XYZ file of C-alpha atoms in Angstrom:
335
model
C -2.201 2.218 -13.222
C -0.223 -0.664 -11.807
C -1.943 -3.580 -10.170
C -0.123 -2.840 -6.942
C -2.069 0.417 -6.877
C -5.442 -1.099 -7.637
C -7.018 -0.163 -4.313
C -5.606 3.313 -4.759
C -7.539 4.232 -7.892
C -8.106 7.948 -8.160
C -11.588 9.257 -7.517
C -10.948 12.946 -7.990
C -14.450 14.378 -7.397
C -14.736 12.735 -3.963
C -11.436 14.078 -2.720
C -11.509 17.510 -4.333
C -13.616 19.268 -1.652
C -11.319 18.036 1.127
C -8.206 18.947 -0.859
C -9.529 22.464 -1.424
C -10.613 22.811 2.208
C -7.262 21.577 3.455
C -5.395 23.942 1.161
C -7.434 26.897 2.440
C -6.792 25.865 6.042
C -3.067 25.539 5.442
C -2.886 28.944 3.790
C -4.900 30.499 6.596
C -2.704 29.152 9.367
C 0.702 29.343 7.695
C 3.158 32.230 8.019
C 6.376 33.263 6.352
C 8.414 31.518 9.039
C 9.181 27.833 9.004
C 7.265 25.541 11.308
C 8.085 21.964 12.141
C 4.481 20.859 12.230
C 0.863 21.987 11.848
C -1.124 22.959 14.924
C -4.740 23.448 15.923
C -7.262 23.620 13.108
C -4.492 23.184 10.563
C -3.506 19.843 12.102
C -7.109 18.646 12.050
C -7.409 19.635 8.385
C -4.256 17.687 7.574
C -5.516 14.625 9.447
C -8.864 14.877 7.710
C -7.182 14.961 4.308
C -5.070 11.902 5.090
C -8.009 9.950 6.509
C -10.017 10.723 3.396
C -7.151 9.454 1.255
C -7.382 6.135 3.059
C -11.168 5.958 3.006
C -11.301 6.640 -0.719
C -8.259 4.811 -2.030
C -7.233 2.206 0.547
C -10.325 1.153 2.443
C -8.716 -1.818 4.235
C -6.100 0.504 5.750
C -8.876 2.921 6.691
C -10.657 0.150 8.611
C -7.470 -1.152 10.217
C -6.357 2.312 11.350
C -8.850 2.194 14.215
C -6.860 -0.597 15.882
C -3.667 1.415 16.319
C -2.926 2.916 19.765
C -4.248 6.489 19.845
C -0.868 8.204 20.471
C 0.565 6.534 17.371
C -2.310 6.961 14.946
C -0.770 10.017 13.292
C 2.393 8.027 12.598
C 0.504 5.092 11.113
C -1.804 7.430 9.197
C 1.024 9.317 7.522
C 2.719 6.076 6.435
C -0.353 4.901 4.548
C -1.250 8.348 3.213
C 2.273 8.745 1.855
C 1.983 5.380 0.129
C -1.255 6.423 -1.536
C 0.149 9.723 -2.784
C 3.171 7.969 -4.290
C 1.131 5.133 -5.781
C -1.300 7.530 -7.478
C 1.381 9.383 -9.404
C 1.262 7.005 -12.363
C -2.500 7.611 -12.611
C -2.136 11.374 -12.534
C 0.583 12.004 -15.110
C 0.524 11.741 -18.879
C 4.098 10.599 -19.493
C 7.131 9.127 -17.784
C 9.049 12.395 -17.658
C 6.336 14.102 -15.650
C 6.046 11.019 -13.474
C 9.746 11.069 -12.680
C 9.518 14.762 -11.857
C 6.751 13.992 -9.375
C 8.850 11.265 -7.800
C 11.740 13.702 -7.436
C 9.337 16.187 -5.870
C 8.547 13.620 -3.190
C 12.212 12.893 -2.581
C 12.661 16.614 -1.992
C 9.606 16.624 0.282
C 11.152 13.930 2.463
C 14.502 15.721 2.645
C 12.932 19.074 3.527
C 10.599 17.551 6.084
C 13.438 15.790 7.865
C 15.336 19.087 8.125
C 12.305 20.784 9.674
C 11.181 22.717 6.604
C 8.203 20.779 5.215
C 6.374 22.180 2.195
C 2.744 23.178 2.673
C 1.526 19.739 1.643
C -0.758 17.690 3.932
C 1.251 14.474 4.082
C 4.506 16.387 4.563
C 2.985 18.463 7.356
C 1.701 15.425 9.209
C 5.040 13.674 8.774
C 6.768 16.751 10.179
C 4.518 16.642 13.233
C 5.294 12.956 13.759
C 9.044 13.460 13.329
C 9.589 16.663 15.272
C 6.839 16.706 17.900
C 6.064 13.033 18.463
C 9.775 12.237 18.055
C 9.159 9.069 16.041
C 12.592 7.881 14.810
C 11.613 6.977 11.259
C 14.506 5.817 9.077
C 14.568 8.170 6.095
C 15.841 5.552 3.657
C 12.593 3.563 3.892
C 10.589 6.457 2.440
C 13.145 6.923 -0.327
C 13.118 3.202 -1.104
C 9.345 3.248 -1.624
C 9.671 6.171 -4.031
C 12.446 4.482 -5.996
C 10.574 1.202 -6.348
C 7.386 2.926 -7.489
C 9.365 4.989 -9.981
C 10.928 1.863 -11.455
C 7.484 0.617 -12.511
C 5.893 3.885 -13.613
C 5.443 2.484 -17.119
C 3.235 -0.386 -15.908
C 5.612 -2.932 -17.347
C 5.243 -6.594 -16.425
C 7.451 -8.077 -13.757
C 10.038 -10.222 -15.501
C 9.951 -12.911 -12.824
C 8.046 -13.819 -9.705
C 11.221 -13.040 -7.787
C 11.210 -9.540 -9.301
C 7.645 -9.012 -8.093
C 8.719 -10.225 -4.679
C 11.646 -7.784 -4.624
C 9.318 -4.929 -5.583
C 6.932 -5.919 -2.811
C 9.787 -5.946 -0.298
C 10.887 -2.452 -1.348
C 7.366 -1.029 -1.140
C 4.965 -2.848 1.161
C 7.593 -4.317 3.483
C 9.184 -0.882 3.866
C 5.824 0.440 5.045
C 5.722 -2.286 7.681
C 9.255 -1.466 8.825
C 8.191 2.143 9.296
C 5.140 0.997 11.237
C 7.349 -1.012 13.587
C 9.627 1.994 14.065
C 6.594 4.028 15.093
C 6.045 1.439 17.830
C 9.719 1.702 18.826
C 10.243 -2.014 18.316
C 13.639 -3.372 17.354
C 13.311 -7.100 16.817
C 14.757 -9.297 14.094
C 11.800 -11.658 14.392
C 9.287 -8.830 14.009
C 11.240 -7.499 11.033
C 10.909 -10.929 9.427
C 7.166 -10.900 10.040
C 6.956 -7.454 8.446
C 9.005 -8.571 5.464
C 6.857 -11.603 4.692
C 3.540 -9.797 5.142
C 4.811 -7.032 2.876
C 5.786 -9.494 0.174
C 2.425 -11.230 0.426
C 0.723 -7.818 0.179
C 2.495 -6.867 -3.029
C 1.942 -10.226 -4.698
C -1.726 -10.260 -3.727
C -2.180 -6.712 -5.017
C -1.024 -7.800 -8.467
C -3.516 -10.657 -8.492
C -6.334 -8.481 -7.222
C -5.606 -5.813 -9.792
C -5.367 -8.062 -12.841
C -9.029 -7.710 -13.971
C -8.980 -3.914 -13.912
C -5.518 -3.706 -15.427
C -6.365 -6.102 -18.236
C -9.711 -4.381 -18.884
C -10.795 -6.935 -21.515
C -12.867 -5.665 -24.401
C -12.596 -3.571 -27.578
C -12.897 -0.259 -25.730
C -9.823 -0.827 -23.564
C -7.185 1.860 -24.091
C -4.763 1.239 -21.238
C -4.841 -2.537 -20.944
C -1.841 -4.186 -19.337
C -0.988 -7.441 -17.618
C 1.588 -7.281 -14.860
C 1.679 -10.982 -13.997
C 5.291 -12.237 -13.918
C 6.484 -13.158 -17.402
C 8.285 -16.311 -16.278
C 5.158 -17.736 -14.650
C 3.024 -16.868 -17.675
C 5.488 -18.564 -20.023
C 5.647 -21.655 -17.828
C 1.887 -22.149 -18.110
C 1.527 -21.138 -21.756
C -0.301 -17.952 -20.861
C -0.095 -15.093 -23.325
C -0.713 -11.658 -21.910
C -2.745 -10.589 -24.934
C -5.102 -13.508 -24.254
C -5.773 -12.173 -20.761
C -6.702 -8.813 -22.272
C -8.938 -10.400 -24.908
C -10.535 -13.248 -22.991
C -10.260 -12.327 -19.329
C -10.786 -15.308 -17.049
C -11.118 -17.605 -20.038
C -7.491 -17.161 -21.090
C -5.725 -20.499 -21.378
C -3.240 -21.066 -18.574
C -4.438 -18.134 -16.466
C -5.766 -20.158 -13.540
C -2.572 -22.213 -13.365
C -0.445 -19.070 -13.384
C -2.605 -17.436 -10.733
C -2.401 -20.563 -8.586
C 1.398 -20.489 -8.656
C 1.547 -16.786 -7.833
C -1.048 -17.101 -5.068
C 0.873 -20.029 -3.619
C 3.936 -17.810 -3.254
C 1.862 -15.210 -1.407
C 0.386 -17.881 0.843
C 3.854 -19.263 1.574
C 4.858 -15.843 2.848
C 1.782 -15.759 5.065
C 2.661 -19.155 6.535
C 6.206 -18.015 7.250
C 4.948 -14.765 8.784
C 2.762 -16.720 11.213
C 5.692 -18.921 12.194
C 7.939 -15.913 12.757
C 5.239 -14.228 14.838
C 5.194 -17.221 17.185
C 8.979 -17.064 17.424
C 8.764 -13.392 18.420
C 7.068 -14.384 21.675
C 5.758 -11.549 23.827
C 6.943 -8.891 21.376
C 4.546 -10.326 18.824
C 1.642 -10.119 21.263
C 2.197 -6.485 22.212
C 1.099 -3.258 20.494
C 3.337 -4.086 17.527
C 0.787 -6.679 16.435
C -1.507 -3.966 15.093
C 1.064 -3.215 12.395
C 0.553 -6.750 11.082
C -3.218 -6.497 10.667
C -2.883 -5.974 6.873
C -2.334 -9.741 6.897
C -6.067 -10.113 7.540
C -7.339 -8.740 4.193
C -4.587 -10.702 2.428
C -5.766 -13.957 3.984
C -9.390 -13.141 3.227
C -8.623 -12.454 -0.426
C -6.528 -15.580 -0.891
C -9.301 -17.652 0.670
C -11.895 -16.154 -1.656
C -9.580 -16.677 -4.619
C -9.282 -20.375 -3.794
C -13.079 -20.679 -3.562
C -13.295 -19.038 -6.992
C -10.988 -21.757 -8.369
C -8.237 -19.159 -8.876
C -10.246 -17.188 -11.410
C -9.131 -13.618 -10.664
C -11.955 -12.349 -12.876
C -14.656 -13.936 -10.711
C -17.188 -11.256 -9.770
C -17.130 -12.265 -6.102
C -13.538 -11.054 -5.832
C -14.401 -7.543 -6.939
C -16.792 -6.892 -4.059
C -15.690 -5.171 -0.871
C -14.832 -7.612 1.908
C -17.640 -7.040 4.412
C -16.060 -9.421 6.939
C -12.898 -7.349 7.338
C -13.873 -5.287 10.418
C -14.988 -8.378 12.342
C -12.073 -10.554 11.217
C -9.621 -7.788 12.099
C -11.218 -7.433 15.532
C -10.860 -11.177 16.175
C -7.276 -11.223 14.902
C -6.337 -8.274 17.089
C -7.979 -9.790 20.170
C -6.319 -13.176 19.688
C -3.046 -11.757 18.411
C -3.225 -14.154 15.469
C -3.780 -13.598 11.770
């Protein structure tokens, strides 16, 4: 499980009843003819499945989804549900070959859905509804880019450089933000820049947040890994095996985390500056697509208070301030 997927950890028993219920609903309402999108009870079952994905695996996105304009919630929901399904593949497969097959399956899903022949799969069905009924002009290449970037790191290998982590974050998280802006029908270079920088900050922060669970220090660890950029670790004399063995006590860890967190914070600063430059566009409905900046800022603030010890217990608790902070950010159009 990669650190970028840390909030997407699989909790099979909690989702299984909804998955089974959704599958029954889809079978009940499907026919032998092709349909562009689900309708009626089938649509509600699909929405329920996707909402449960968010609630279980990406709680910040679940909270933030309530701020999107009602007519566009399906579009925003399918973006985040798709991301979860792709991110969970590495947790669900036993080897790289199977993982690559799953990634190819999702490429085929995107192609078929765009041609109006979605498979009977909840995320595909909701995407079909958004594309063909809501007429949201999603750029297909963004979905494919997310799949390709996730596939590249199926083996949970470390990022060779901080720049490599940044590039991965652009291909994944920033692509999600671009799709979110398309759902709002915004075409603005300034807003694209905001999306890019928030996406990069998201990916970098996810690696930091996921380090304790990825490293899983202790003799019983069987899948321990450290994804922190190799160049930053080397610069601060940090050995990845020391992180696995000693956790927060590893020599050089705090210095490495500080440098990585600084890069994420730099992107947040730039995103705020670009939002101001966007003027009225940045104050309109498009702002809701930038609300993921709120949990990023909250985490980075808590990390600083913990003296950049990513293993500090306070960082593993759910951020109870998120709903209120998101409400304030949305009202003020500032993050």
